[in-house]
Amino acid sequence: MCNLELVTRHHSAGSSAPRHPPCPGAGVQKHPVPRQNTPQRRVAVRGARNRVPGAPGVALAPLSGQPGLGGPGEAPPARRREGGKRRPRGRPPPLPAPGRPPSDNAPGPRAAARGISSELSRRLTRDRVRRKRKPGSGAAAGAVSLLKGSALLLLGCLLARCCGAAGGGPRRGGARWAAGARRGALERFHERQLRVSPHVLGHSKAHVGRVVAELVRAAKAQGLQPGPLALSLRGDFVRIGSAYEQHKVRSPDCFDILVPLRLPPHLEPQPRCAPGLGPRGAFVCGLRARDGWSRRCRPFAEGFCVELQGRSHLSSGLVLRWFQGHLQRCLGAVRYRLQERCRISLSACPGHPPTLHILPCSDYVCCHISMAVRLIPAIPLGDALYLTALPPQSPPGPPAPEALWGLNASRQEQRLLGWLKEQAPASSCHLKCLQILKGLRDLRGQGLEEPFCSQWGRVLSSYVLKTALFSVLLQGPLEAWDERFLVERLEDLVLYLRDCLRKQVLMDFFLGNTSIPEAVALPRFLKEATPVNLLAAFDGPTLDLVAFQLISTWIQAPHIIRMYSNPRYLRPVPTPCRHIAEAKQEPLAE
């Protein structure tokens, strides 16, 4: 007879009596005798399993139902074997021991600060447990202990902050956070200080167009009267500049207008480059008579031409002086007709085009902005190209002949910008990049001293910045100029300018450039012209210093923007338009 009953009885009673061997043929497998499963043992085992190393008396809640964390019924994670074998799928990598850093990373200041915080928490918990065990202790001891713990916790927080400020370790996503902060600063700078209100700009352009049209019409009518001079206005005007190219910054108070002139019917302009006579890119304008140079051309030649290299050339200085006087004579009649709309005046400086000042009346124009319009006389050459008078050299150099002219290709620039707008994404940021770069240039100029401040503005002129933008735009895919990549494209533009300044070479975009898209039609003589370096007039040390300041400005852009974001540097908010208020009050049409 088998002793199965005795074995079962001993197991159920939990006794430590020796195990009886089973009867032969019973089919019972050998297994170790289970230990006593008393309530005291279960509590002790659970406490030992969940206790934090080095923290007696503090136990954690058992982790159950979470894979890979030692829950009940789950085998411990398998370690990676030597020899390059992979860990079996479905099992996470082994976790490091709690409270210890990974073996391949040394603990840094942040880890030390976290350790101090955990140690303070452990001590507070231990004091709380001790107070529970000693109900007779007074409230004063508990308050003192709590005060000590709070002081230690505050010290740990200060230590963690100091370690973070001293570069204790890179934060997660630190580079991404810095890029986001830079983009936010640039976006706010563009929105608050650079972006011009489309409503105000539209009203200003419309008012300027009406006033200039009245003045040109009156000047054309007076020029048709018989007189000794056969130079007159053609009767139209051309809007140029940033205000009409959608990259104007700050307030809409300055405009540039080309006023084409008409030569006598029997004369035709013949432009050609003038190397050695002035700055690179200067032209001289010869005149050719259709039926031969006769006595009837002498009055015009004596009034507007000068001798240069044995030939008669059209003088830009004489044409400019005649243009100023002609507009001044016509201003009286125009001022009388426009007295209900605005008050206008004309100012002229020697060697510069005249400037028309417009002060709108409060009961006519909703946006009360005083505007200045620079009226530039121009000799038309065909294909929307014009010759304009060169500005005086700055700093003053040897006097240039009055026969020199500059080539104006503003209409080609507007065509190129229109073509780029069609080819680029709808949310392209190339014009915003140009506005931000001009704004940073102006802000940096406020902190520079003379004479470098003037050189900084002349080297990084608006035309130079626009030329650099055209060059960078045609180098890569236009899809990369999406609004999302504003900071990256701005940085590319700054680095391209830095390289040009170091090499002291930035070629004019339209003179002698054969890589212009076919959509922008250029005349033959413009493509075959000698390339012009826009930085040839500046010496090497000046360009190197400008390059250094440009990179410094880009790196410190958020700091410079904050420095000059004081309300006194911000433009005033324009007066609300009365037309908008009237439109809101009008009932909707049924």
XYZ file of C-alpha atoms in Angstrom:
590
model
C 0.000 0.000 0.000
C 1.324 3.389 -0.990
C 1.926 6.203 1.448
C 0.167 8.840 -0.715
C -2.128 9.725 2.119
C 0.797 10.474 4.431
C 2.517 12.640 1.813
C -0.646 14.595 1.185
C -1.232 15.074 4.860
C 2.277 16.380 5.442
C 2.023 18.848 2.554
C -1.328 20.213 3.602
C -0.137 20.709 7.166
C 2.969 22.573 5.976
C 5.278 20.345 8.151
C 8.960 19.904 7.454
C 8.851 16.076 7.803
C 10.971 14.108 5.322
C 9.297 13.203 2.073
C 8.303 9.587 1.646
C 9.357 7.930 -1.583
C 6.463 7.201 -3.877
C 5.416 3.661 -4.676
C 6.974 2.208 -7.745
C 4.772 2.583 -10.753
C 2.740 5.424 -9.300
C 3.941 7.880 -12.084
C 4.550 10.818 -9.735
C 7.491 13.093 -10.832
C 10.071 14.333 -8.354
C 9.752 17.995 -7.296
C 11.209 20.072 -4.445
C 9.237 20.536 -1.316
C 7.599 24.020 -1.338
C 8.541 26.370 1.400
C 6.170 27.594 4.010
C 3.684 30.081 2.553
C 2.704 31.824 5.735
C 1.371 35.412 5.778
C 4.520 36.616 7.541
C 6.723 35.180 4.809
C 4.636 36.708 2.027
C 4.933 40.190 3.579
C 8.686 39.818 4.069
C 9.254 38.618 0.510
C 7.143 41.451 -0.983
C 8.970 44.083 1.070
C 12.396 42.748 0.138
C 11.447 42.661 -3.531
C 10.112 46.208 -3.700
C 12.527 47.941 -1.358
C 14.730 50.646 -2.908
C 18.432 49.854 -2.491
C 19.944 52.010 0.185
C 16.568 53.176 1.546
C 15.491 50.982 4.492
C 11.860 51.093 5.359
C 10.697 52.540 2.008
C 8.980 50.073 -0.302
C 7.513 50.506 -3.742
C 4.213 49.187 -4.968
C 4.532 45.871 -6.814
C 4.651 46.241 -10.590
C 2.145 43.861 -12.101
C 0.782 43.598 -15.584
C 3.635 45.567 -17.164
C 5.822 43.551 -19.495
C 9.515 43.682 -18.980
C 9.264 45.133 -15.440
C 9.350 41.916 -13.448
C 5.611 41.375 -13.088
C 4.302 38.081 -11.771
C 4.281 35.266 -14.222
C 6.901 36.766 -16.552
C 10.437 35.590 -16.943
C 13.261 38.082 -16.472
C 14.521 39.722 -19.671
C 17.129 37.739 -21.495
C 20.605 39.207 -21.686
C 22.381 39.574 -24.963
C 24.761 36.743 -25.461
C 28.334 37.194 -26.523
C 29.326 36.423 -30.047
C 27.094 38.964 -31.812
C 23.770 37.114 -31.464
C 20.685 39.257 -31.374
C 18.255 39.428 -28.525
C 15.054 37.447 -29.146
C 12.199 39.490 -30.552
C 9.399 40.612 -28.301
C 11.651 41.242 -25.296
C 12.857 44.708 -24.348
C 16.496 45.380 -23.468
C 17.451 44.979 -19.821
C 16.826 48.086 -17.744
C 19.643 49.554 -15.652
C 19.500 49.224 -11.916
C 17.337 51.874 -10.252
C 19.296 54.866 -9.019
C 22.374 54.072 -11.146
C 23.330 55.720 -14.419
C 24.107 53.626 -17.495
C 27.568 52.205 -17.566
C 28.546 54.023 -20.791
C 27.511 57.484 -19.598
C 29.183 59.215 -16.702
C 26.872 61.019 -14.269
C 26.731 64.749 -14.971
C 25.633 67.718 -12.874
C 21.994 67.208 -13.798
C 22.149 63.584 -12.662
C 23.759 64.724 -9.398
C 21.000 67.265 -8.868
C 18.355 64.602 -9.471
C 20.117 62.344 -6.992
C 20.041 65.094 -4.379
C 16.315 65.592 -4.929
C 15.618 61.873 -4.570
C 17.717 61.721 -1.413
C 15.756 64.624 0.082
C 12.478 62.916 -0.748
C 13.699 59.716 0.854
C 14.656 61.516 4.062
C 11.313 63.272 4.278
C 9.538 59.960 3.871
C 11.693 58.352 6.554
C 10.969 61.187 8.995
C 7.263 60.850 8.310
C 7.408 57.116 9.033
C 9.307 57.709 12.284
C 6.764 60.250 13.467
C 4.007 57.760 12.830
C 5.830 55.155 14.932
C 6.287 57.636 17.792
C 2.919 59.171 18.493
C 4.236 60.907 21.593
C 6.639 63.181 19.736
C 5.682 66.813 19.756
C 4.541 68.979 16.861
C 7.637 71.170 17.219
C 9.962 68.360 16.172
C 7.813 67.700 13.089
C 7.838 71.373 12.139
C 11.612 71.575 12.515
C 12.067 68.452 10.402
C 9.731 69.793 7.735
C 11.603 73.114 7.697
C 14.924 71.320 7.264
C 13.549 69.217 4.459
C 12.128 72.255 2.684
C 15.447 74.085 2.944
C 17.323 71.099 1.567
C 14.822 70.711 -1.247
C 15.184 74.396 -2.170
C 18.957 74.008 -2.153
C 18.673 71.049 -4.502
C 16.471 73.005 -6.921
C 18.928 75.914 -6.952
C 21.794 73.527 -7.563
C 19.938 71.918 -10.476
C 19.219 75.313 -12.033
C 22.827 76.447 -11.630
C 24.077 73.240 -13.203
C 21.732 73.754 -16.134
C 22.842 77.352 -16.613
C 26.501 76.350 -16.503
C 26.042 73.853 -19.318
C 25.607 70.692 -17.274
C 24.378 68.895 -20.361
C 22.357 69.437 -23.482
C 18.624 69.493 -23.116
C 16.441 67.280 -25.184
C 15.695 69.153 -28.391
C 17.992 72.063 -27.443
C 18.972 72.815 -31.037
C 15.355 72.587 -32.116
C 14.315 74.951 -29.325
C 17.023 77.465 -30.288
C 15.946 77.357 -33.954
C 12.322 77.862 -32.934
C 13.229 80.816 -30.723
C 15.258 82.433 -33.531
C 12.419 81.931 -35.997
C 9.912 83.393 -33.532
C 12.081 86.471 -32.983
C 12.474 87.029 -36.722
C 8.747 86.542 -37.372
C 7.795 89.041 -34.658
C 10.391 91.493 -35.935
C 8.956 91.273 -39.433
C 5.352 91.584 -38.283
C 5.809 94.449 -35.817
C 8.559 96.591 -37.326
C 9.031 95.739 -41.013
C 5.767 94.684 -42.592
C 3.883 97.539 -44.212
C 0.108 97.508 -44.003
C -1.250 96.612 -47.468
C -4.209 98.927 -46.890
C -2.071 101.955 -46.018
C 0.413 101.214 -48.795
C -2.397 100.871 -51.331
C -3.919 104.233 -50.379
C -0.505 105.924 -50.471
C 0.368 104.550 -53.924
C -3.013 105.576 -55.311
C -2.666 109.117 -53.967
C 0.910 109.423 -55.271
C -0.227 108.233 -58.693
C -2.965 110.883 -58.902
C -0.684 113.747 -57.869
C 2.192 112.729 -60.166
C -0.211 112.270 -63.082
C -1.483 115.842 -62.643
C 2.059 117.220 -62.509
C 3.282 115.258 -65.545
C 0.225 116.258 -67.560
C 0.812 119.932 -66.809
C 4.550 119.663 -67.589
C 3.851 117.952 -70.892
C 1.327 120.623 -71.916
C 3.773 123.430 -71.153
C 6.619 121.681 -72.948
C 4.631 121.505 -76.178
C 4.693 125.279 -76.494
C 7.237 126.556 -79.050
C 10.570 127.520 -77.559
C 14.345 127.339 -78.123
C 14.622 123.925 -76.430
C 13.056 120.876 -78.022
C 13.146 118.642 -74.917
C 9.805 117.641 -73.394
C 8.094 115.020 -71.266
C 6.672 111.927 -72.885
C 3.510 112.168 -70.748
C 3.670 108.972 -68.685
C 5.610 107.778 -65.637
C 7.006 104.436 -64.445
C 6.605 103.197 -60.867
C 9.800 101.574 -59.584
C 11.358 100.663 -56.257
C 10.523 98.460 -53.302
C 7.068 99.979 -52.776
C 5.953 98.497 -56.115
C 7.939 95.246 -55.767
C 6.301 94.194 -52.454
C 9.443 94.244 -50.317
C 9.232 97.710 -48.770
C 9.998 97.942 -45.060
C 8.713 100.213 -42.312
C 6.372 103.126 -43.149
C 5.136 103.741 -46.724
C 6.345 107.320 -47.059
C 8.992 107.196 -49.832
C 8.465 106.393 -53.503
C 10.527 106.431 -56.703
C 9.012 107.462 -60.033
C 10.725 107.458 -63.445
C 9.629 110.337 -65.699
C 10.581 109.508 -69.323
C 11.734 112.418 -71.484
C 11.280 112.884 -75.194
C 14.166 113.877 -77.442
C 13.614 115.867 -80.617
C 12.104 113.740 -83.371
C 15.236 113.824 -85.541
C 17.614 112.597 -82.792
C 18.171 109.067 -81.488
C 20.182 108.027 -78.386
C 23.198 105.755 -78.830
C 24.392 104.408 -75.456
C 27.775 102.736 -75.001
C 29.922 101.785 -72.036
C 32.400 104.340 -70.744
C 35.279 102.416 -69.115
C 37.892 104.519 -67.390
C 35.724 107.640 -67.277
C 33.800 106.860 -64.079
C 32.526 104.002 -61.966
C 32.027 100.573 -63.479
C 28.741 100.332 -65.330
C 28.656 103.958 -66.429
C 27.375 104.782 -69.913
C 27.691 107.707 -72.263
C 24.808 108.674 -74.534
C 25.729 109.808 -77.980
C 23.191 111.284 -80.364
C 22.658 110.368 -83.948
C 20.653 112.483 -86.384
C 18.582 110.621 -88.923
C 19.210 112.989 -91.819
C 22.628 114.215 -90.803
C 23.764 116.727 -88.207
C 22.467 120.070 -89.387
C 22.028 123.601 -88.082
C 18.640 122.806 -86.555
C 20.331 120.470 -84.074
C 22.677 123.166 -82.761
C 20.219 124.748 -80.284
C 19.625 121.417 -78.664
C 23.327 120.511 -78.667
C 24.276 123.829 -77.073
C 21.661 123.399 -74.329
C 22.051 119.714 -73.453
C 25.301 118.288 -74.875
C 28.963 118.418 -73.859
C 32.143 117.508 -75.697
C 33.774 114.273 -74.539
C 36.649 112.572 -76.382
C 36.049 114.777 -79.386
C 32.384 113.867 -79.724
C 29.134 115.458 -78.577
C 27.299 113.513 -75.852
C 24.090 114.149 -73.957
C 24.863 115.651 -70.541
C 23.081 114.172 -67.528
C 23.805 117.248 -65.413
C 22.281 119.673 -67.914
C 19.214 117.483 -68.419
C 18.726 117.206 -64.662
C 18.907 120.974 -64.137
C 16.404 121.598 -66.942
C 14.041 118.992 -65.488
C 14.086 120.611 -62.051
C 13.324 124.049 -63.418
C 10.603 122.767 -65.730
C 8.749 121.031 -62.887
C 9.116 124.078 -60.662
C 7.446 126.259 -63.297
C 4.534 123.816 -63.632
C 4.029 123.440 -59.896
C 1.935 126.583 -59.491
C -0.932 125.427 -61.689
C -0.912 121.944 -60.176
C -0.867 123.297 -56.611
C -3.986 125.337 -57.328
C -5.886 122.347 -58.721
C -4.845 120.071 -55.831
C -5.307 122.496 -52.948
C -8.444 120.694 -51.754
C -6.704 117.317 -51.724
C -3.217 118.037 -50.438
C -0.409 120.548 -50.149
C 2.579 119.887 -52.406
C 6.059 121.345 -52.639
C 9.220 120.581 -54.615
C 12.767 120.510 -53.261
C 15.955 120.075 -55.278
C 19.520 119.338 -54.269
C 22.437 119.831 -56.684
C 23.271 116.610 -58.456
C 20.160 114.773 -57.185
C 16.682 114.323 -58.709
C 13.962 116.638 -57.352
C 11.722 115.405 -54.546
C 7.995 116.057 -54.456
C 6.568 116.379 -50.926
C 2.875 115.573 -50.483
C 0.931 116.391 -47.321
C -2.641 115.034 -47.646
C -5.566 116.997 -46.264
C -7.401 115.361 -43.381
C -10.783 115.428 -45.119
C -9.569 113.797 -48.341
C -7.131 110.987 -47.549
C -7.885 108.556 -44.748
C -4.254 107.659 -44.003
C -2.585 110.892 -42.890
C 0.986 110.210 -44.007
C 3.372 112.797 -45.378
C 4.938 111.274 -48.507
C 8.120 112.041 -50.422
C 8.296 111.135 -54.113
C 11.618 111.197 -55.933
C 11.037 112.154 -59.588
C 13.871 110.760 -61.732
C 14.265 112.006 -65.328
C 14.998 109.139 -67.719
C 16.021 108.771 -71.352
C 14.128 105.817 -72.901
C 16.200 103.283 -74.844
C 13.468 100.803 -75.765
C 12.667 97.395 -74.240
C 11.735 99.132 -70.952
C 15.344 100.290 -70.394
C 16.242 103.823 -69.337
C 19.301 105.989 -68.777
C 19.280 107.989 -65.538
C 21.703 110.502 -64.071
C 24.394 109.010 -61.847
C 24.329 110.185 -58.223
C 27.346 112.139 -56.951
C 30.228 110.008 -55.756
C 30.436 109.383 -52.036
C 33.017 109.878 -50.640
C 33.832 112.739 -52.998
C 36.361 111.696 -55.592
C 37.650 113.195 -58.786
C 34.849 114.980 -60.622
C 33.175 112.702 -63.144
C 32.154 114.065 -66.522
C 28.594 115.265 -66.752
C 28.089 113.056 -69.793
C 27.937 109.854 -67.721
C 24.659 108.017 -67.262
C 23.539 104.948 -65.353
C 21.455 102.116 -66.774
C 18.116 101.522 -65.051
C 16.638 98.020 -65.464
C 13.847 98.284 -62.892
C 11.238 96.934 -65.290
C 13.386 93.831 -65.885
C 13.693 93.365 -62.129
C 9.926 93.518 -61.779
C 9.535 90.953 -64.559
C 12.034 88.643 -62.875
C 10.239 88.963 -59.526
C 6.928 88.190 -61.248
C 8.400 85.096 -62.911
C 9.883 83.901 -59.603
C 6.523 84.387 -57.903
C 4.886 82.140 -60.501
C 7.538 79.419 -60.251
C 8.035 79.451 -56.470
C 5.576 77.885 -54.001
C 2.537 79.901 -52.996
C 4.009 80.375 -49.517
C 7.454 81.447 -50.711
C 9.516 83.519 -48.276
C 12.091 85.106 -50.613
C 10.624 88.612 -50.287
C 10.317 88.230 -46.511
C 13.984 87.217 -46.361
C 14.924 90.397 -48.213
C 12.820 92.514 -45.848
C 14.310 90.919 -42.718
C 17.841 91.324 -44.052
C 17.248 95.024 -44.765
C 15.720 95.450 -41.311
C 18.709 93.800 -39.580
C 21.053 96.014 -41.616
C 19.234 99.141 -40.419
C 19.186 97.986 -36.785
C 22.890 97.192 -36.801
C 23.652 100.567 -38.354
C 22.156 102.307 -35.311
C 24.930 100.890 -33.123
C 27.866 101.710 -35.425
C 29.963 104.843 -35.388
C 31.073 107.018 -38.258
C 32.670 106.700 -40.730
C 32.033 102.960 -40.748
C 28.281 103.457 -40.353
C 28.076 105.191 -43.752
C 30.263 102.548 -45.371
C 28.076 99.814 -43.861
C 24.961 101.284 -45.484
C 26.616 101.830 -48.870
C 28.184 98.377 -49.105
C 24.956 96.616 -48.086
C 22.678 98.817 -50.162
C 19.225 97.622 -51.088
C 20.359 96.968 -54.666
C 23.272 94.821 -53.435
C 20.973 92.798 -51.189
C 18.461 92.322 -54.023
C 21.232 91.235 -56.399
C 22.429 88.651 -53.870
C 18.844 87.388 -53.476
C 18.488 86.917 -57.251
C 21.750 84.962 -57.393
C 20.823 82.633 -54.514
C 17.297 82.089 -55.859
C 18.563 80.815 -59.219
C 21.177 78.514 -57.658
C 18.832 75.965 -56.112
C 15.301 74.614 -56.407
C 12.604 77.163 -55.745
C 10.674 74.613 -53.654
C 13.297 75.104 -50.933
C 12.029 78.672 -50.396
C 8.867 77.545 -48.653
C 7.796 79.463 -45.550
C 8.901 76.562 -43.334
C 12.550 77.099 -44.255
C 12.725 80.819 -43.510
C 15.705 80.608 -41.127
C 17.641 78.238 -43.403
C 17.197 80.428 -46.481
C 18.125 83.561 -44.536
C 21.296 81.861 -43.378
C 22.131 80.828 -46.961
C 21.675 84.423 -48.080
C 23.910 85.756 -45.283
C 26.643 83.191 -46.017
C 26.523 83.999 -49.735
C 26.944 87.702 -48.972
C 29.796 86.897 -46.577
C 31.628 84.954 -49.290
C 31.113 87.760 -51.826
C 32.466 90.342 -49.402
C 35.539 88.215 -48.646
C 36.205 87.660 -52.348
C 35.375 91.344 -53.034
C 33.250 90.317 -56.007
C 29.479 90.660 -56.551
C 28.571 90.990 -60.204
C 25.607 92.989 -61.442
C 22.751 90.663 -62.245
C 21.699 92.136 -65.605
C 24.896 93.496 -67.180
C 26.691 90.735 -69.078
C 24.784 87.924 -67.373
C 23.936 85.058 -69.735
C 22.191 82.858 -67.132
C 19.029 84.958 -66.815
C 15.852 82.946 -67.493
C 14.445 83.262 -70.996
C 11.142 84.487 -69.556
C 12.891 87.824 -68.815
C 13.594 89.339 -72.219
C 16.755 91.447 -72.355
C 18.105 93.445 -75.290
C 21.240 92.242 -77.013
C 23.514 95.076 -75.962
C 22.641 94.413 -72.307
C 23.634 90.736 -72.534
C 26.871 91.594 -74.349
C 27.804 94.402 -71.957
C 30.912 94.125 -69.800
C 30.096 92.546 -66.402
C 30.165 95.031 -63.558
C 31.433 94.329 -60.033
C 29.224 96.169 -57.534
C 31.933 96.009 -54.826
C 34.790 97.394 -56.917
C 34.495 100.870 -55.375
C 35.374 99.644 -51.833
C 38.743 98.612 -50.436
C 39.544 95.197 -48.973
C 39.709 96.106 -45.232
C 36.303 97.775 -45.423
C 34.714 94.741 -47.070
C 36.339 92.379 -44.545
C 34.998 94.455 -41.664
C 31.522 94.520 -43.219
C 31.639 90.724 -43.641
C 32.575 90.288 -39.976
C 29.810 92.609 -38.812
C 27.289 90.855 -41.067
C 28.006 87.433 -39.538
C 27.962 88.946 -36.043
C 24.610 90.572 -36.779
C 23.121 87.270 -37.946
C 24.401 85.360 -34.910
C 23.152 88.020 -32.469
C 19.944 88.748 -34.395
C 17.520 87.948 -31.514
C 19.589 90.046 -29.102
C 19.783 92.991 -31.531
C 16.040 92.817 -32.171
C 15.291 92.837 -28.424
C 17.694 95.722 -27.888
C 15.969 97.935 -30.443
C 12.396 96.744 -29.788
C 11.809 99.611 -27.382
C 8.533 101.431 -28.168
C 10.452 104.516 -29.258
C 12.020 102.494 -32.091
C 8.692 101.054 -33.279
C 6.770 102.787 -36.026
C 3.532 104.508 -34.968
C 0.286 102.705 -35.543
C -1.478 104.237 -38.579
C -4.741 106.039 -38.063
C -7.745 103.782 -38.713
C -9.130 104.279 -42.182
C -12.467 106.054 -42.341
C -13.402 104.108 -45.470
C -13.334 100.855 -43.482
C -15.585 102.340 -40.790
C -18.030 103.590 -43.422
C -18.075 100.203 -45.125
C -18.957 98.501 -41.837
C -21.856 100.877 -41.257
C -23.336 100.447 -44.732
C -26.075 97.768 -44.985
C -25.340 94.760 -47.106
C -26.917 94.789 -50.543
C -29.683 92.277 -50.982
